[in-house]
PDB file of C-alpha atoms in Angstrom:
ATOM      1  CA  UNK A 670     -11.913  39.530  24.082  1.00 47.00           C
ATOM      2  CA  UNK A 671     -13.770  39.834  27.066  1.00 60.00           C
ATOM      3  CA  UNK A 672     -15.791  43.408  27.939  1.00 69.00           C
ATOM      4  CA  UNK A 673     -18.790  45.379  29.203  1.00 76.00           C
ATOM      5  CA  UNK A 674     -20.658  47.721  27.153  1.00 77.00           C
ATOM      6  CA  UNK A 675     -22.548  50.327  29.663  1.00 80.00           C
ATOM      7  CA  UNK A 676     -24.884  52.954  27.658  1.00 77.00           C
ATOM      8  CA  UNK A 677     -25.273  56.228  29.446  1.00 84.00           C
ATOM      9  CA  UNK A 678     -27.494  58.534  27.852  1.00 82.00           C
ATOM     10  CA  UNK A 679     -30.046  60.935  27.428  1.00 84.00           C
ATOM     11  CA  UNK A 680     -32.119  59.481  24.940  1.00 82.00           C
ATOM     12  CA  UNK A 681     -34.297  56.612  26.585  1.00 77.00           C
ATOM     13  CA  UNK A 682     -35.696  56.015  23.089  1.00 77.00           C
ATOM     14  CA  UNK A 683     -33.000  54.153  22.180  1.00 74.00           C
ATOM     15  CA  UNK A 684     -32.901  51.694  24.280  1.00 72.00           C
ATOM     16  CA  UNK A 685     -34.330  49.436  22.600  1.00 74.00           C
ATOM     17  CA  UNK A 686     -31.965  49.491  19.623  1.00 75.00           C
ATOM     18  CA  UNK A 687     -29.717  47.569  21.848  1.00 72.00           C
ATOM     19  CA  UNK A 688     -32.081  44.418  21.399  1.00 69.00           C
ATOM     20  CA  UNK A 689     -32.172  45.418  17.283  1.00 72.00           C
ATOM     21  CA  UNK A 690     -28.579  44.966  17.255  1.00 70.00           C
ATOM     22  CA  UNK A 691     -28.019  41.985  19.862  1.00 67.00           C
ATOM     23  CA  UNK A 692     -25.652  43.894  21.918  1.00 71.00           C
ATOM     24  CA  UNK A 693     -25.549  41.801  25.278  1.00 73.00           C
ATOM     25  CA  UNK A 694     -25.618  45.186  27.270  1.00 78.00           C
ATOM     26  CA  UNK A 695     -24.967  45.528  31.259  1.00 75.00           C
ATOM     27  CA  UNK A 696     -26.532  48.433  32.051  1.00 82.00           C
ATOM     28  CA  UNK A 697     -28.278  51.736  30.418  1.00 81.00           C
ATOM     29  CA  UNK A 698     -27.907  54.840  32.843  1.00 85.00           C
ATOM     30  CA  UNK A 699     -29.870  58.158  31.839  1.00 84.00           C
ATOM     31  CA  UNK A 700     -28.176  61.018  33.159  1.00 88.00           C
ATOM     32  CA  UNK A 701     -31.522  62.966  33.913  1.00 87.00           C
ATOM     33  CA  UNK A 702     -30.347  62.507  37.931  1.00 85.00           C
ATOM     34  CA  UNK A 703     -26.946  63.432  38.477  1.00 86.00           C
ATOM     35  CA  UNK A 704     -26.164  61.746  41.872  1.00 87.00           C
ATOM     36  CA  UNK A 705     -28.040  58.732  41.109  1.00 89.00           C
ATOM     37  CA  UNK A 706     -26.179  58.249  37.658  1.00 89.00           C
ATOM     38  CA  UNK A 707     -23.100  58.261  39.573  1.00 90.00           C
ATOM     39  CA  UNK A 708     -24.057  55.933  42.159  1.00 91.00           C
ATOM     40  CA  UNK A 709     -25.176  53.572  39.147  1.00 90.00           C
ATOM     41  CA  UNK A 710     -22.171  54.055  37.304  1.00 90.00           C
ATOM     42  CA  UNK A 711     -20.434  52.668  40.431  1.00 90.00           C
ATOM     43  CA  UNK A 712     -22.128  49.996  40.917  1.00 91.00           C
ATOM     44  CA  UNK A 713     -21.872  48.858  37.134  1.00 87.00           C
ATOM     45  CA  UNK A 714     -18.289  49.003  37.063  1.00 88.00           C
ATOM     46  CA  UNK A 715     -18.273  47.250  39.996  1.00 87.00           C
ATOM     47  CA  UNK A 716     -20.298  44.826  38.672  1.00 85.00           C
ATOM     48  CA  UNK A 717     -18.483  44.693  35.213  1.00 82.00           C
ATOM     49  CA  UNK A 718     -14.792  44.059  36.740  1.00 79.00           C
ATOM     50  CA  UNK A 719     -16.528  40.798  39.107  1.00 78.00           C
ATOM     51  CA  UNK A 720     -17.684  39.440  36.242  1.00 77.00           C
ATOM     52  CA  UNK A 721     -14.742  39.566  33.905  1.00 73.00           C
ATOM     53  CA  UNK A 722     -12.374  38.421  36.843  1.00 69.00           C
ATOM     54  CA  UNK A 723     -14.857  35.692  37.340  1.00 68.00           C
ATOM     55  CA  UNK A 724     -14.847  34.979  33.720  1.00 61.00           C
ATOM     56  CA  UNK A 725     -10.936  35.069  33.239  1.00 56.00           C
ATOM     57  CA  UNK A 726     -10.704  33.029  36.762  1.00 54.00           C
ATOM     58  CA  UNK A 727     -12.979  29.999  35.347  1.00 54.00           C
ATOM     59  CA  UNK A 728     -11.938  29.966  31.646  1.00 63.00           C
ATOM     60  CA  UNK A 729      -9.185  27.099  30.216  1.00 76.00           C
ATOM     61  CA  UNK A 730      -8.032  29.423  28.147  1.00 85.00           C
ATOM     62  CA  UNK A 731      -5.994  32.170  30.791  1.00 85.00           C
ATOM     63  CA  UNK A 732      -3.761  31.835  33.712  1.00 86.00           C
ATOM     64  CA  UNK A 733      -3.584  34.380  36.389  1.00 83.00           C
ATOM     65  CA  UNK A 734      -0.022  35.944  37.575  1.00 85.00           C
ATOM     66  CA  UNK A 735       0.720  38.656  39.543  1.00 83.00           C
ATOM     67  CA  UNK A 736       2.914  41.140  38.347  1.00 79.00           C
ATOM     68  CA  UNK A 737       4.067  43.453  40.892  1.00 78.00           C
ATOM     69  CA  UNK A 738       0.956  45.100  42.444  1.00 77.00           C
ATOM     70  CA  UNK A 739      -1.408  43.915  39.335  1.00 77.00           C
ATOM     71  CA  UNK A 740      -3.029  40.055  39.202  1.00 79.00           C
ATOM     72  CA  UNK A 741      -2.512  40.115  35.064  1.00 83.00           C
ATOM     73  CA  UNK A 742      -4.528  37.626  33.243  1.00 83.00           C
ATOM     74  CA  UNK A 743      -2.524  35.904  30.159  1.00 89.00           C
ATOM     75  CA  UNK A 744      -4.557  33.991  27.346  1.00 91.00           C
ATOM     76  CA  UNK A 745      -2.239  30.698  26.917  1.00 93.00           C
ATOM     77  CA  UNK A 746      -2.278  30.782  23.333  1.00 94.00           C
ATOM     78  CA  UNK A 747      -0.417  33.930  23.146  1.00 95.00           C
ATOM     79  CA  UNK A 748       2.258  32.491  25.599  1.00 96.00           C
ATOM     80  CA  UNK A 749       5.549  31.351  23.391  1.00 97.00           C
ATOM     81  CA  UNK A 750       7.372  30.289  26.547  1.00 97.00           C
ATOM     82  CA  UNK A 751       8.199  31.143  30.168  1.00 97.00           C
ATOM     83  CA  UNK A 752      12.134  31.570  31.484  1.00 97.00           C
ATOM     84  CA  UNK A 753      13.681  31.693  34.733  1.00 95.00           C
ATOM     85  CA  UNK A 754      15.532  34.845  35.388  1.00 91.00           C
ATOM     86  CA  UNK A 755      18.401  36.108  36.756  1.00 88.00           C
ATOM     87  CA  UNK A 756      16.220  37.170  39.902  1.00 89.00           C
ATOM     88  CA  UNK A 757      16.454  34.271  41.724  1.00 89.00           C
ATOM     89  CA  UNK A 758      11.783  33.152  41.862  1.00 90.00           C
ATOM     90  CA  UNK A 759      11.360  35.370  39.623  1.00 94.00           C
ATOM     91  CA  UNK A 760      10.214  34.143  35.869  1.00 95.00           C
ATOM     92  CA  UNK A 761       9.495  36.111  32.999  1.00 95.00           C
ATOM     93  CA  UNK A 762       6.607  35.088  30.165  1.00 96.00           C
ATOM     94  CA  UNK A 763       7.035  35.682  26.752  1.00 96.00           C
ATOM     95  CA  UNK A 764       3.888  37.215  24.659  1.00 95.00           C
ATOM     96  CA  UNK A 765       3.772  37.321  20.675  1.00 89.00           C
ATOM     97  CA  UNK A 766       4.526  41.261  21.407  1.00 88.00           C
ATOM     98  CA  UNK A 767       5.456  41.578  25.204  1.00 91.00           C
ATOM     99  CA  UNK A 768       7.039  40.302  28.524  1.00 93.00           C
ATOM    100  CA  UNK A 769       5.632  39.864  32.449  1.00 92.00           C
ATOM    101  CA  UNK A 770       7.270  39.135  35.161  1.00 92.00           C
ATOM    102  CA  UNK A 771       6.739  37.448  38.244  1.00 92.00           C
ATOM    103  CA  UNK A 772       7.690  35.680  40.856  1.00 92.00           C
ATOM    104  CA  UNK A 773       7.398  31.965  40.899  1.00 92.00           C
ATOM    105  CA  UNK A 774       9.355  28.535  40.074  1.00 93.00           C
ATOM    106  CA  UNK A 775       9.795  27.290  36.885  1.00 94.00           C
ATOM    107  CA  UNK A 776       8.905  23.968  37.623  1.00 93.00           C
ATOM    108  CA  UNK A 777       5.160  24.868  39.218  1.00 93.00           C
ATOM    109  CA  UNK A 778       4.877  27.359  35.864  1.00 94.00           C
ATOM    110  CA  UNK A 779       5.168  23.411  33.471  1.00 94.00           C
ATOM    111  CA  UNK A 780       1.551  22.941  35.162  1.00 92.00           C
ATOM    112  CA  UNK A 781      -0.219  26.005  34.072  1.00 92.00           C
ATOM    113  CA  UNK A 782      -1.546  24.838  31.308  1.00 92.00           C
ATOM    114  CA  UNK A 783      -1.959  21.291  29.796  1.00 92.00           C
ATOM    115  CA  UNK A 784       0.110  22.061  26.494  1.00 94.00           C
ATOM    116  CA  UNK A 785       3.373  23.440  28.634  1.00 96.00           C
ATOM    117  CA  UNK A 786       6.277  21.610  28.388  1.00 96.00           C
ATOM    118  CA  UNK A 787       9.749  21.902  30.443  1.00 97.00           C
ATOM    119  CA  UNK A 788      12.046  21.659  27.511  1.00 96.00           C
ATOM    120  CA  UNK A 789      15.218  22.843  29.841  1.00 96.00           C
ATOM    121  CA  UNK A 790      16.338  23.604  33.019  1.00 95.00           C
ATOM    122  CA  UNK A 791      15.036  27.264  32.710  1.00 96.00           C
ATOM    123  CA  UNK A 792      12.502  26.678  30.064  1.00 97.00           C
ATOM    124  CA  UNK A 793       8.963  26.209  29.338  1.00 97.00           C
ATOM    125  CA  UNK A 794       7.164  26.194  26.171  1.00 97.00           C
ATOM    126  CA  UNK A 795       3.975  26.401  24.895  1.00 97.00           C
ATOM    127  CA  UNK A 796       4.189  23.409  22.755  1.00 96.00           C
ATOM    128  CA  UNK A 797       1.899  24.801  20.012  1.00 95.00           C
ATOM    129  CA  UNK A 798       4.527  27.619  19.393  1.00 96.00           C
ATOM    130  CA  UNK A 799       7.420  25.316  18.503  1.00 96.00           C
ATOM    131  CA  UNK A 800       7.955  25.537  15.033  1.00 95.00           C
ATOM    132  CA  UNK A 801      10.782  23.190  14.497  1.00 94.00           C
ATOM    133  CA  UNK A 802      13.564  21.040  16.872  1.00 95.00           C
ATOM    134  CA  UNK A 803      17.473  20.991  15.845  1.00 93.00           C
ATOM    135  CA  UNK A 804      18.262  18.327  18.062  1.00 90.00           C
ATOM    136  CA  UNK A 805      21.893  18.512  16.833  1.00 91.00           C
ATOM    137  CA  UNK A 806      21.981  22.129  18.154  1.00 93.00           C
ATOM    138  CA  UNK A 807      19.682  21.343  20.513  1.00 93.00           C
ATOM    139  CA  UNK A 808      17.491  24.269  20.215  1.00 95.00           C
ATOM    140  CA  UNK A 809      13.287  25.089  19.942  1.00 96.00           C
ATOM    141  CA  UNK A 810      12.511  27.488  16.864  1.00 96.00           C
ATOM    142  CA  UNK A 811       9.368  29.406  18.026  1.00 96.00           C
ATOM    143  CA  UNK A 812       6.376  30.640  15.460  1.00 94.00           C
ATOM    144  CA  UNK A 813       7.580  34.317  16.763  1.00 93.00           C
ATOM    145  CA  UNK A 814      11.229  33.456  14.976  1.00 93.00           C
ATOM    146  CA  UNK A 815      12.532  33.270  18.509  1.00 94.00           C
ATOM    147  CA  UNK A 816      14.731  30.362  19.432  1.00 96.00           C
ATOM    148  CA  UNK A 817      15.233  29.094  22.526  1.00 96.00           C
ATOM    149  CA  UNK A 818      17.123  26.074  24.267  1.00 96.00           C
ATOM    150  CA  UNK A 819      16.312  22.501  24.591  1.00 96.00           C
ATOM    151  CA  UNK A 820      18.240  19.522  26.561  1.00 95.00           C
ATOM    152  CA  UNK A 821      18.694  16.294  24.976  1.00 93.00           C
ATOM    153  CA  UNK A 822      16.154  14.231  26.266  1.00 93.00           C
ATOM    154  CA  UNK A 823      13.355  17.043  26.118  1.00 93.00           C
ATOM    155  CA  UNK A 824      14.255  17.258  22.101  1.00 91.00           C
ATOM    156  CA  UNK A 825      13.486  13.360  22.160  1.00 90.00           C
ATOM    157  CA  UNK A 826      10.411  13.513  23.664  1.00 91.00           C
ATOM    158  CA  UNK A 827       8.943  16.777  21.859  1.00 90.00           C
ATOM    159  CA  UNK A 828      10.331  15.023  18.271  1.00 86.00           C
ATOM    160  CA  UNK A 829       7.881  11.993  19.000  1.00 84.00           C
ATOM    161  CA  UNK A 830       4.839  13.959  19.968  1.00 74.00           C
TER     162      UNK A 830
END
C-alpha cells in the first residue's frame, strides 16, 4: 500500500516521536496559525497525491486505466483477467473482489503487463491466476473459482509453460 502520513497538531513536543518510531512522515503542521495551517495543508496534499501518482506511474507492479472521469491505478497481481464487453472498446477487468471498466482493445490490454496472456478472442489472463486448463472443455479455472474460456491453441501453449 502506498500513503502519506501528515501530523497536524498542537503539541510540537512530539515531533520527534516520529523519528522513535521510523514513521517516514511528509509533513507536521501546528495549528497555532490558522491561515497558514491551511495553506500548508494544501500544499501537502498537493504534494502527497504527485508523489503517489508518480509512484504508481513508475512502479512494475500497476497499470493505469481510466475509468470514466477517474485515471484508476490497478496492482497486476490482483488482476484475474480482462474481457471485452458488449460495449463495443469497452473492456472490463476483473479484481479478486471487484470490476472496472474502460475503454480500450483487448488486444493492446495482452501488453499491460509481462505475465498477460490472450487465451481467447475476448480474453486475457493474468497467467499467475490460472489454476488449472481442461483442454477438453477448453476452459481456464481461475484461483478466484472463476472459469473462463480458452481456444485450442491458447490451451496448448499455456499447458507447456
Amino acid at each position: 500500500m502506498n500513503s502519506k502520513i501528515i501530523f497536524v497538531t498542537t503539541h510540537v513536543e512530539l515531533a520527534m516521536t516520529t523519528f522513535r518510531y521510523h514513521l517516514e512522515v511528509l509533513d507536521f503542521i501546528l495549528k497555532d496559525n490558522p491561515e497558514e495551517m491551511q495553506l500548508r495543508i494544501n500544499q501537502v496534499l498537493q504534494l502527497a497525491e504527485e508523489r503517489i501518482n508518480q509512484d504508481i506511474h513508475i512502479s512494475p507492479e500497476y497499470i493505469r486505466v481510466k475509468s470514466g472521469e477517474l485515471e484508476r491505478a490497478l496492482r497486476i497481481k490482483d488482476i484475474l483477467f480482462i474481457e471485452s464487453s458488449a460495449t463495443p472498446h469497452k473492456l472490463t477487468v476483473h479484481l479478486f473482489n471487484s470490476q472496472v471498466s474502460y475503454y480500450g482493445t483487448i488486444k493492446d490490454a495482452e501488453d499491460l503487463a509481462p505475465n498477460f496472456f490472450r487465451c481467447h478472442k475476448s480474453f486475457v489472463v493474468n497467467k499467475d491466476h490460472i489454476q488449472s486448463i481442461n483442454k477438453k472443455t477448453r476452459e481456464l479455472h481461475l484461483t478466484d473459482g472463476e472459469t473462463i474460456m480458452c481456444s485450442i491453441s491458447a490451451a496448448r501453449i499455456l499447458s507447456k509453460t
